[in-house]
Tab-separated table of C-alpha atoms in Angstrom:
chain	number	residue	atom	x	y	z
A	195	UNK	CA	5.141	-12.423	24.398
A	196	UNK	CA	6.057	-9.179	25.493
A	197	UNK	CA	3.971	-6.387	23.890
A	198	UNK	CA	5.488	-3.108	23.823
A	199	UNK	CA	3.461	0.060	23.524
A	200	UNK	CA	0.180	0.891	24.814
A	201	UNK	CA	-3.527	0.332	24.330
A	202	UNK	CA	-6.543	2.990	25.332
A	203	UNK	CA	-8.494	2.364	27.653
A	204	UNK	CA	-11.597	0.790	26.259
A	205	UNK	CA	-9.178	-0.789	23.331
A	206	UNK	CA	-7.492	-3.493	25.554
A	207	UNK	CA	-9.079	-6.608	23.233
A	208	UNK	CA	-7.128	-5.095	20.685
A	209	UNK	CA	-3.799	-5.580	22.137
A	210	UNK	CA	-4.712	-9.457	23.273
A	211	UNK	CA	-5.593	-10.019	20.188
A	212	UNK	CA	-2.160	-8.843	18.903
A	213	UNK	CA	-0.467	-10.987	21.195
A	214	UNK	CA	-2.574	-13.774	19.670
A	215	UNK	CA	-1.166	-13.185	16.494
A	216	UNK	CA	2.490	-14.599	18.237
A	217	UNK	CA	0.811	-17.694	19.493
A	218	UNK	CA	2.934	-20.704	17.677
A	219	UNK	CA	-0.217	-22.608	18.301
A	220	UNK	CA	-2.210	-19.587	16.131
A	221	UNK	CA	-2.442	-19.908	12.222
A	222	UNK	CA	0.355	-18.329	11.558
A	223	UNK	CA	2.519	-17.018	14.215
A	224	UNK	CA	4.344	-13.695	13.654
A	225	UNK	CA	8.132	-13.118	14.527
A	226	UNK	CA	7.621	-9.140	14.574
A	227	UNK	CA	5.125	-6.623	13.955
A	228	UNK	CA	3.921	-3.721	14.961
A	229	UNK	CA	-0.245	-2.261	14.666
A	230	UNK	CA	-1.618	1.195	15.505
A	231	UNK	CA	-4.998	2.876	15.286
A	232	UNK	CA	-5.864	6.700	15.459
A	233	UNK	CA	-9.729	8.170	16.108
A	234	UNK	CA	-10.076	11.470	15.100
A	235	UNK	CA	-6.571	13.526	15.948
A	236	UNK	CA	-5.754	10.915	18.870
A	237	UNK	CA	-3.941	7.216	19.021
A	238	UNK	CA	-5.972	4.822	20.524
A	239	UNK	CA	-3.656	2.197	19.707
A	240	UNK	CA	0.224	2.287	19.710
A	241	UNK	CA	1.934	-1.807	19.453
A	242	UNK	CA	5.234	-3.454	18.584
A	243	UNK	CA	6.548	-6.664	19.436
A	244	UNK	CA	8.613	-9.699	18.596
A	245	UNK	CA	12.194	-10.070	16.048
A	246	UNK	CA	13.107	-8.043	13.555
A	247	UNK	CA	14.577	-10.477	12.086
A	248	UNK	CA	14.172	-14.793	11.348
A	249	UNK	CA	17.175	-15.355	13.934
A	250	UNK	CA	15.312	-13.114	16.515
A	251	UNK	CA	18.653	-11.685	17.459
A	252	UNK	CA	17.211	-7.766	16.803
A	253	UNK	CA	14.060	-6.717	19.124
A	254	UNK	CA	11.183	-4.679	16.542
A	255	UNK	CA	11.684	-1.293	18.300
A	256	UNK	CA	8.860	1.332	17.991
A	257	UNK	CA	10.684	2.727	15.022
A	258	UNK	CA	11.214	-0.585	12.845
A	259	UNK	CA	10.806	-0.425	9.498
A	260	UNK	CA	9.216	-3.167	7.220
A	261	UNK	CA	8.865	-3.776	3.452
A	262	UNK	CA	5.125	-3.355	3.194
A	263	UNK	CA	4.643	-4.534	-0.866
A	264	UNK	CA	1.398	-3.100	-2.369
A	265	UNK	CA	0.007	-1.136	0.857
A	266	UNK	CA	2.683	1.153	-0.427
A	267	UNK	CA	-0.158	1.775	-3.503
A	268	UNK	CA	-2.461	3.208	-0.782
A	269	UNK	CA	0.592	5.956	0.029
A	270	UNK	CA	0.948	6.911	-3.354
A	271	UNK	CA	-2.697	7.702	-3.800
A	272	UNK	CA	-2.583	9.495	-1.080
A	273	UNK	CA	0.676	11.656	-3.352
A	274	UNK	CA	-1.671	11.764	-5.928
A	275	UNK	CA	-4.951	12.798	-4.333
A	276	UNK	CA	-2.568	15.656	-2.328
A	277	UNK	CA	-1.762	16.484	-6.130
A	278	UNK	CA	-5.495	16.950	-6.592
A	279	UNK	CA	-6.510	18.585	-4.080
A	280	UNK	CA	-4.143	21.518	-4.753
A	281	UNK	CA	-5.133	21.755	-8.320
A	282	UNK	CA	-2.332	20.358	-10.285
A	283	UNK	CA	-4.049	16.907	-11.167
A	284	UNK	CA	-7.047	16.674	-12.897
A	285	UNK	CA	-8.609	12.547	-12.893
A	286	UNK	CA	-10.557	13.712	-16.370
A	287	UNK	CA	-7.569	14.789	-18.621
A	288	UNK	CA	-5.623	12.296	-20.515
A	289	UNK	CA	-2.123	11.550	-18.921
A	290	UNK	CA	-0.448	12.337	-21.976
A	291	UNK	CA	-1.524	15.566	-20.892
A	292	UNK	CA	0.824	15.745	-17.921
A	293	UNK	CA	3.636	13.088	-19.670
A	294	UNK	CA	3.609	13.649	-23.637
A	295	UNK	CA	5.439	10.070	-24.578
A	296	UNK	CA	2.429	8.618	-23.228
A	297	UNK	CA	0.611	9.009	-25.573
A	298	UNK	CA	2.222	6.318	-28.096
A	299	UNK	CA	1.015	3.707	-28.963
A	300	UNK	CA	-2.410	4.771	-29.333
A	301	UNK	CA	-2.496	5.117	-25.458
A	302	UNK	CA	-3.218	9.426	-25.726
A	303	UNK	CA	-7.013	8.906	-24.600
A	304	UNK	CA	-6.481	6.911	-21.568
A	305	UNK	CA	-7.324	9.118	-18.508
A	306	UNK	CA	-5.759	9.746	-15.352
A	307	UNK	CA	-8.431	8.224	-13.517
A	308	UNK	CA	-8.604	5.206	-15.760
A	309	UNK	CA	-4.377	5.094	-15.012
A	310	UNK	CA	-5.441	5.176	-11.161
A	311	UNK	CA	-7.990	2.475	-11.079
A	312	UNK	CA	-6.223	-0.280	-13.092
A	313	UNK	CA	-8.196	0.149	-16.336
A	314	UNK	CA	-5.385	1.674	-18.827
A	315	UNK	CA	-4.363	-2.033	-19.590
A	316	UNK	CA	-0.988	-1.573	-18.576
A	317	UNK	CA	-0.385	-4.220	-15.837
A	318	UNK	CA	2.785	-6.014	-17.724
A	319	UNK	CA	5.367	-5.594	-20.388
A	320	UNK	CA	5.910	-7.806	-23.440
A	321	UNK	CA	9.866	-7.487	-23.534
A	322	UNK	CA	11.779	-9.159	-20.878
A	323	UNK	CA	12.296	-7.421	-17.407
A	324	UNK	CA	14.444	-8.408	-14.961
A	325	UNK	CA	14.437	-7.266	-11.035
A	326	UNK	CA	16.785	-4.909	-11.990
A	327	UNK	CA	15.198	-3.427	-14.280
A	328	UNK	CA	12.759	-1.990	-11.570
A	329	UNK	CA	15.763	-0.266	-9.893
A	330	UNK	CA	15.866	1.634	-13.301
A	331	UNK	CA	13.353	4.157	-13.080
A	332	UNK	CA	13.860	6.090	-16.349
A	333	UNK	CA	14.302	2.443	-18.430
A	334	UNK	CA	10.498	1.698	-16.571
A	335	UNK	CA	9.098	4.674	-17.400
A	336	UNK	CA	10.467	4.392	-20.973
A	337	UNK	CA	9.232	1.644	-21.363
A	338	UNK	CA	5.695	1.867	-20.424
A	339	UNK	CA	5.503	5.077	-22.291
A	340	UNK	CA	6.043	3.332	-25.602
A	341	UNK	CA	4.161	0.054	-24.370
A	342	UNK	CA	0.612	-0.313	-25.901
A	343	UNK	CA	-2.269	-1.800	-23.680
A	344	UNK	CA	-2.413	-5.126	-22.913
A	345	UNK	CA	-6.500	-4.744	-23.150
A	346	UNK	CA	-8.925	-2.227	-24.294
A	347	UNK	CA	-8.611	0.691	-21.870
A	348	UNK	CA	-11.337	1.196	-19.788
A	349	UNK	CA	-12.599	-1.804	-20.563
A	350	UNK	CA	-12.104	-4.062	-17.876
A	351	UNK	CA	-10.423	-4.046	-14.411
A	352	UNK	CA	-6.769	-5.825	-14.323
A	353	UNK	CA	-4.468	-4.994	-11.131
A	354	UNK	CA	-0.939	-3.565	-12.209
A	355	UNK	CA	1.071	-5.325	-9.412
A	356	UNK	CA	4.278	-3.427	-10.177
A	357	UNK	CA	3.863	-0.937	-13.015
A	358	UNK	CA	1.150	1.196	-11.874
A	359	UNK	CA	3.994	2.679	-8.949
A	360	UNK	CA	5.900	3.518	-12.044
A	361	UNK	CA	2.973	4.737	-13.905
A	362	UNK	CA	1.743	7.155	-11.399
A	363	UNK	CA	5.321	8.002	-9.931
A	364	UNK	CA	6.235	9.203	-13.197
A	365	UNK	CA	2.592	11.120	-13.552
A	366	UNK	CA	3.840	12.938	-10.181
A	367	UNK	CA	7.235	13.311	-11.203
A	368	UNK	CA	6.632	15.192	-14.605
A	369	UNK	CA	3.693	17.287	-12.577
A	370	UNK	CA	5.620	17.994	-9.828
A	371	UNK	CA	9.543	17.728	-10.919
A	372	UNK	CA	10.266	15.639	-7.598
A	373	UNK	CA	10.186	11.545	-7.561
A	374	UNK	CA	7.492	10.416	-5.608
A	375	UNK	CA	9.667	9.163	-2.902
A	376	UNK	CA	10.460	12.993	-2.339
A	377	UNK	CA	7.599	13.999	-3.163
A	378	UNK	CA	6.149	11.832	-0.263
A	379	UNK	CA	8.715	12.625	2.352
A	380	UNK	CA	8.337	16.689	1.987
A	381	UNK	CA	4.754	17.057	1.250
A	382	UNK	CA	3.352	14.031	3.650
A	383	UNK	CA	5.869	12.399	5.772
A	384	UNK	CA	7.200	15.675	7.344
A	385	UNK	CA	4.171	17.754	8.281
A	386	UNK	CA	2.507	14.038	9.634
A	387	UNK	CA	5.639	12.730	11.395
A	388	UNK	CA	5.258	10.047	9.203
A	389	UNK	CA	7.608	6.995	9.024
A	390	UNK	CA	7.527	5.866	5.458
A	391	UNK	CA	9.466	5.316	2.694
A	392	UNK	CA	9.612	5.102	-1.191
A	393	UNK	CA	13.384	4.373	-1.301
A	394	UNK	CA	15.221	3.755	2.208
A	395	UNK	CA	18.104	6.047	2.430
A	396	UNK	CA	21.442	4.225	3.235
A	397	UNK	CA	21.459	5.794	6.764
A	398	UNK	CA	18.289	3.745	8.234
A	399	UNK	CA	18.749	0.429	6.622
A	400	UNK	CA	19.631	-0.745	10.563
A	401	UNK	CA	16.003	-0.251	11.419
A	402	UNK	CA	14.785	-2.400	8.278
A	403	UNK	CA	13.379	-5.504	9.697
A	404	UNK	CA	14.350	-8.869	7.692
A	405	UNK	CA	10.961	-9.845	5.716
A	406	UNK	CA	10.826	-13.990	5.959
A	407	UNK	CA	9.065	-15.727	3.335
A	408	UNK	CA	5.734	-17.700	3.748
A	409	UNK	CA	6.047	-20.636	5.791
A	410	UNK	CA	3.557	-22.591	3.415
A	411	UNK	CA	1.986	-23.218	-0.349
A	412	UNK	CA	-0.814	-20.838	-0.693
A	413	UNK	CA	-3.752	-22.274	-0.681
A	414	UNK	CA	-5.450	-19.002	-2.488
A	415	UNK	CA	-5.546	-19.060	-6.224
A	416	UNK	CA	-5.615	-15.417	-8.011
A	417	UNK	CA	-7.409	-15.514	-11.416
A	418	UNK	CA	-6.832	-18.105	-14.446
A	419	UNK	CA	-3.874	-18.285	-16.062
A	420	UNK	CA	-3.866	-16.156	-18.929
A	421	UNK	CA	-1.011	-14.228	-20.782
A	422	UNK	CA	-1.900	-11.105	-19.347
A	423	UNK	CA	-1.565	-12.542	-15.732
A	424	UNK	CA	1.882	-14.273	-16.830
A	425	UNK	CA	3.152	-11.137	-17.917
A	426	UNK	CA	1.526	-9.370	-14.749
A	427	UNK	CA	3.207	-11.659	-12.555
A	428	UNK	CA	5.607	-13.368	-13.800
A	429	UNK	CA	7.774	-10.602	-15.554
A	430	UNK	CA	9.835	-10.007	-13.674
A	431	UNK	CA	9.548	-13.368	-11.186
A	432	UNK	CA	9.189	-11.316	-7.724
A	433	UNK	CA	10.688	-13.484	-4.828
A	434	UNK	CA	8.857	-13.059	-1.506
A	435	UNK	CA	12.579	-12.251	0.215
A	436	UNK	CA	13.647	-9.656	-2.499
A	437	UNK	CA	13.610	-6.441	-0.024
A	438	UNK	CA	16.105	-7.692	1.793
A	439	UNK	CA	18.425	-6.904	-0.961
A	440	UNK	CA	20.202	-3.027	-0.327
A	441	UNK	CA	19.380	-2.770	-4.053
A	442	UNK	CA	15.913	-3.153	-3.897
A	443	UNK	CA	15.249	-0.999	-0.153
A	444	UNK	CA	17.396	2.306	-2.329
A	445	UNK	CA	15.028	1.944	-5.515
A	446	UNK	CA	11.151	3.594	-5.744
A	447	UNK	CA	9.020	0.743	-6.558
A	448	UNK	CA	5.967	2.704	-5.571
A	449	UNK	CA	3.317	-0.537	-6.425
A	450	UNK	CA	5.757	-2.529	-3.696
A	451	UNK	CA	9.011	-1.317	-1.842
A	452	UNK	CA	7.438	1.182	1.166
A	453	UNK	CA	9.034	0.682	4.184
A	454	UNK	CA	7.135	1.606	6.995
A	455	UNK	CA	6.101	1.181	10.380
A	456	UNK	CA	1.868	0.656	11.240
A	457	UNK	CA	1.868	3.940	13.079
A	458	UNK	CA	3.458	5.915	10.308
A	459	UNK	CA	1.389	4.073	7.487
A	460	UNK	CA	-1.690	4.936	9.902
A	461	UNK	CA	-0.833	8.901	10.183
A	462	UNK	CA	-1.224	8.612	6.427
A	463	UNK	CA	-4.446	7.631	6.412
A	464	UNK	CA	-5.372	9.854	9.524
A	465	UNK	CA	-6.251	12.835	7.304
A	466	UNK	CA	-8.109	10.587	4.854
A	467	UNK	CA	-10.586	9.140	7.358
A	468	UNK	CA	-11.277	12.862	8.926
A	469	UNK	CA	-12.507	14.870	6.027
A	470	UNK	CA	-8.777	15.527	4.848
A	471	UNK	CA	-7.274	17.287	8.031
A	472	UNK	CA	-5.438	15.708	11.217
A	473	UNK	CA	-4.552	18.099	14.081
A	474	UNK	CA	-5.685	21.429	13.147
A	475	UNK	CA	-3.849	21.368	9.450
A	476	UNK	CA	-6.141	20.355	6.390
A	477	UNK	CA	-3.903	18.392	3.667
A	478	UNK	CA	-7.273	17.545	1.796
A	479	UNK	CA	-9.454	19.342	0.858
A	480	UNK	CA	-13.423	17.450	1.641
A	481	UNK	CA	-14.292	17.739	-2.210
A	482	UNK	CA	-11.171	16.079	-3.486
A	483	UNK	CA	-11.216	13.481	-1.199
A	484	UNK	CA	-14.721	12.483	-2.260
A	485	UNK	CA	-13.403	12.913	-5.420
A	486	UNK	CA	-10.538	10.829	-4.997
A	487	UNK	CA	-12.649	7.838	-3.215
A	488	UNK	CA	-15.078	7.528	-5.550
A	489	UNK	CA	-15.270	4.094	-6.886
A	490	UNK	CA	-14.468	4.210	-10.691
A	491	UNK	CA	-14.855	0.485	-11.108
A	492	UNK	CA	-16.653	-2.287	-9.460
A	493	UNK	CA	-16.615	-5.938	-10.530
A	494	UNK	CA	-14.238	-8.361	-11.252
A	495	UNK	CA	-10.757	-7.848	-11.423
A	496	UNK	CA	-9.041	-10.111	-14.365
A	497	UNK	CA	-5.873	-10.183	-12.476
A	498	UNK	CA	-6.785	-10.846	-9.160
A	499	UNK	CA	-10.257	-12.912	-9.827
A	500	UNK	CA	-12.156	-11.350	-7.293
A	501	UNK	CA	-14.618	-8.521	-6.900
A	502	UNK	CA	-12.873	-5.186	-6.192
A	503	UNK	CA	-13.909	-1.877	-6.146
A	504	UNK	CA	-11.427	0.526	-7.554
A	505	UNK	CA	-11.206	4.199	-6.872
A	506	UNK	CA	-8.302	6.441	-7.853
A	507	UNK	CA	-5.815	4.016	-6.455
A	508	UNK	CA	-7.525	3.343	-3.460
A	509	UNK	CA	-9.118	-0.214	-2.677
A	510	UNK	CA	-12.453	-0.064	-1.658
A	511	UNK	CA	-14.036	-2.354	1.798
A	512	UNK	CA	-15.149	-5.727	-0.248
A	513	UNK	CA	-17.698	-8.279	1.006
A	514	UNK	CA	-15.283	-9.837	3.123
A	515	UNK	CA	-15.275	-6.841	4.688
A	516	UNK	CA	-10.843	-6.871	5.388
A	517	UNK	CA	-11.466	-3.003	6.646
A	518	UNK	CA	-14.533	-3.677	9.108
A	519	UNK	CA	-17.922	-3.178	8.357
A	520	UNK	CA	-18.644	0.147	6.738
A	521	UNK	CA	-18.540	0.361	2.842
A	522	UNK	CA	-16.925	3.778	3.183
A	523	UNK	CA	-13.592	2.402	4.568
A	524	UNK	CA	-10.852	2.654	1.609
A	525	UNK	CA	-7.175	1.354	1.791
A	526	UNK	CA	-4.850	-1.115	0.225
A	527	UNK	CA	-3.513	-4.310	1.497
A	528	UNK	CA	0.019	-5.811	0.589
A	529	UNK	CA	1.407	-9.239	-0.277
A	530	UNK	CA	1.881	-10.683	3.252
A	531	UNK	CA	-0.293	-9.316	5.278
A	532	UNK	CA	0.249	-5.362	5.530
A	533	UNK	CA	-2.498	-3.077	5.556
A	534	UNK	CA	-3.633	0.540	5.677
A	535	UNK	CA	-6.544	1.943	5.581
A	536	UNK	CA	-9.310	5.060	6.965
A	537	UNK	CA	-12.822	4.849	7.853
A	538	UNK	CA	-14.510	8.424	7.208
A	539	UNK	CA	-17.470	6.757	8.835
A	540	UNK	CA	-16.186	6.469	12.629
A	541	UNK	CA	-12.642	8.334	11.747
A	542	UNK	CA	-10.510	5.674	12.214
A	543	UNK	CA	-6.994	4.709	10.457
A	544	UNK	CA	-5.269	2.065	11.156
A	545	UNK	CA	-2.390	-0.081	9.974
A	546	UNK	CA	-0.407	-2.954	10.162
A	547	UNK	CA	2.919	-4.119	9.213
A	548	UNK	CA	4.857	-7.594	9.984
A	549	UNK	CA	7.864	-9.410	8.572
A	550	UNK	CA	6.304	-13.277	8.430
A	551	UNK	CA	4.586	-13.075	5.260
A	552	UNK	CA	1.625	-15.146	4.619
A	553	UNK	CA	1.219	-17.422	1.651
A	554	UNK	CA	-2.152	-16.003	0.523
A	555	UNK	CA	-3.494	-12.633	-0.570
A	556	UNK	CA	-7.004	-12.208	0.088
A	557	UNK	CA	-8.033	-11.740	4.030
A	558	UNK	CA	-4.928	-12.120	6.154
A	559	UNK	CA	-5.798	-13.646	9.426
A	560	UNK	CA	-4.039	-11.755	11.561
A	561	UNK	CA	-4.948	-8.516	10.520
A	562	UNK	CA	-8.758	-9.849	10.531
A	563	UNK	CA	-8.332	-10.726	14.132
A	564	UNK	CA	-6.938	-7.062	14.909
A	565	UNK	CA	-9.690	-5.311	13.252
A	566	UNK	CA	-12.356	-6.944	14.129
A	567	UNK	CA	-11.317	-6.533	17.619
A	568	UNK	CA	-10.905	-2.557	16.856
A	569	UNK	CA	-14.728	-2.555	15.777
A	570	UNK	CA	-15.849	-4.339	18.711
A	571	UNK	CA	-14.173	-1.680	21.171
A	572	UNK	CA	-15.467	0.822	18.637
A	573	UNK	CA	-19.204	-0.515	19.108
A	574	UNK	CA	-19.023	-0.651	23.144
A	575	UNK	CA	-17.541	2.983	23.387
């Protein structure tokens, strides 16, 4: 396989063990992908390879995009802790505060922070939804205004696989008076050189790689059956190949549709692992970020059936340890195998984004393989 890009020197484990991740003989081989890594204000490590598509008739260029599901959820936290840290969003006031309909259904008490960490009980809707419904985003936001909670808010833990992008879009939309997707692009994407989208204009849909559907059954199980999971999950039916559709790249799903490539997701999450600045300009301030990091619920998800630690949208390092081996390390993974995340402890973000999906959700192999190499590197330097 040739690897395109480059790899520091003291980081060259990392790039074999990319170019492990193409093996046919390894787990599960990728077709393209690209991985990056930045310590402090520099990038350590800068890799692309492979198709951008199942034919492998496009080469993945250094500016590929790829549909990266729920790692866009780490992106929008970062909207919303940029929200904080200027003042304008407060986790402790209700979010009918900021978004009056809210409020009915007897939802006016649930918090912003309790919105952020998957507690407001919000993860489905009872009426029918279709796919393109989601390309609708006043009809979504409509609806969840008037929907009432699925549990107790606050209660327990239940991930909102699709509606909390809606949920907090909307929360930045009537703060701000911009979609997220803008909101993202002027206030983020721009100052960091950033390449990442909520909503792929028309005009760079020919660097959007093909996403290709898991080659086998999962043999991961999320939690039991239950209604709440059925209507989680199953309403709408998500296929894995959906973002290939022009309809679903131009809406903001902001639980599922960035598109991004691992250096721009990790430029993100540069400021995040360095006390809230990157090059000289602070975008977060150190108090909101500790703010924004803290974990507002640990245990076990409902949804999901695992233990997660929850912090205002962020996913907080488990005991499988997916973002190496400190507990400060905070991200958010995405169905196939994308990931973002920061490290305040060493100062490292780093990212990864593919388009062979795998058929499970919890601790992607290949992006195991990358960052445990990173740490080793890390540990000899």
């Amino acid at each position: 396989m040739d690897i395109q890009g480059s790899a520091r020197a003291g980081f060259e484990p990392v790039e074999e063990a990319f170019r492990v991740n193409f093996a046919e003989d390894s787990p599960l081989p990728d077709i393209g992908a690209s991985f990056a890594v930045i310590q402090g204000d520099s990038v350590v490590v800068d890799l692309w390879a492979g198709h951008a598509d199942l034919a492998k008739t496009r080469p993945w260029r250094r500016d590929t995009l790829a549909n990266v599901y729920s790692s866009t959820k780490g992106v929008a936290a970062a909207c919303t802790t940029l929200l904080h840290s200027r003042g304008r969003l407060d986790y402790d006031k209700p979010v009918a505060h900021y978004w009056p309909e809210f409020a009915q259904a007897g939802k006016g008490e649930i918090t912003v922070g309790l919105l952020l960490s998957h507690q407001a009980g919000l993860s489905g809707l009872r009426a029918p939804c279709s796919i393109e419904d989601l390309y609708d985003w006043d009809l979504m936001a409509e609806r969840l205004a008037a929907e009432a909670p699925l549990w107790a808010p606050g209660s327990v833990a239940g991930y909102h696989a699709i509606t909390w992008g809606f949920l907090i879009g909307e929360l930045v939309r009537r703060i701000d008076g911009r979609s997220i997707g803008a909101y993202l692009r002027d206030e983020l994407c721009a100052p960091l050189e950033a390449d990442v989208f909520i909503g792929v204009p028309a005009d760079q849909d020919a660097r959007v790689a093909e996403i290709v559907k898991p080659r086998v059954e999962p043999v991961q199980s999320l939690a039991a059956m239950t209604d709440i999971l059925k209507l989680t999950l199953g309403n709408p039916v998500i296929e894995a190949e959906v973002p290939n559709n022009r309809a679903w790249r131009a809406a903001e799903i902001p639980a599922a549709n960035g598109n991004a490539n691992a250096m721009g997701l990790a430029k993100i999450f540069a400021p995040l692992a360095n006390k809230g600045s990157f090059r000289g300009t602070e975008y977060f301030s150190p108090a909101a970020l500790a703010r924004a990091t803290a974990q507002r619920f640990v245990g076990i998800d409902i949804n999901l059936g695992v233990e997660i630690r929850w912090s205002s949208g962020f996913f907080g390092n488990n005991p499988q340890r997916w973002y190496g081996p400190n507990d400060a390390a905070f991200g958010h993974s995405g169905w196939g195998g994308s990931m973002a995340f920061a490290d305040p402890d060493v100062g490292l973000s780093m990212a990864f984004a593919m388009n062979q999906m795998d058929a499970n959700l919890h601790g992607d192999p290949r992006t195991i393989r990358l960052v445990d190499a990173v740490y080793a590197c890390v540990g000899r330097r």
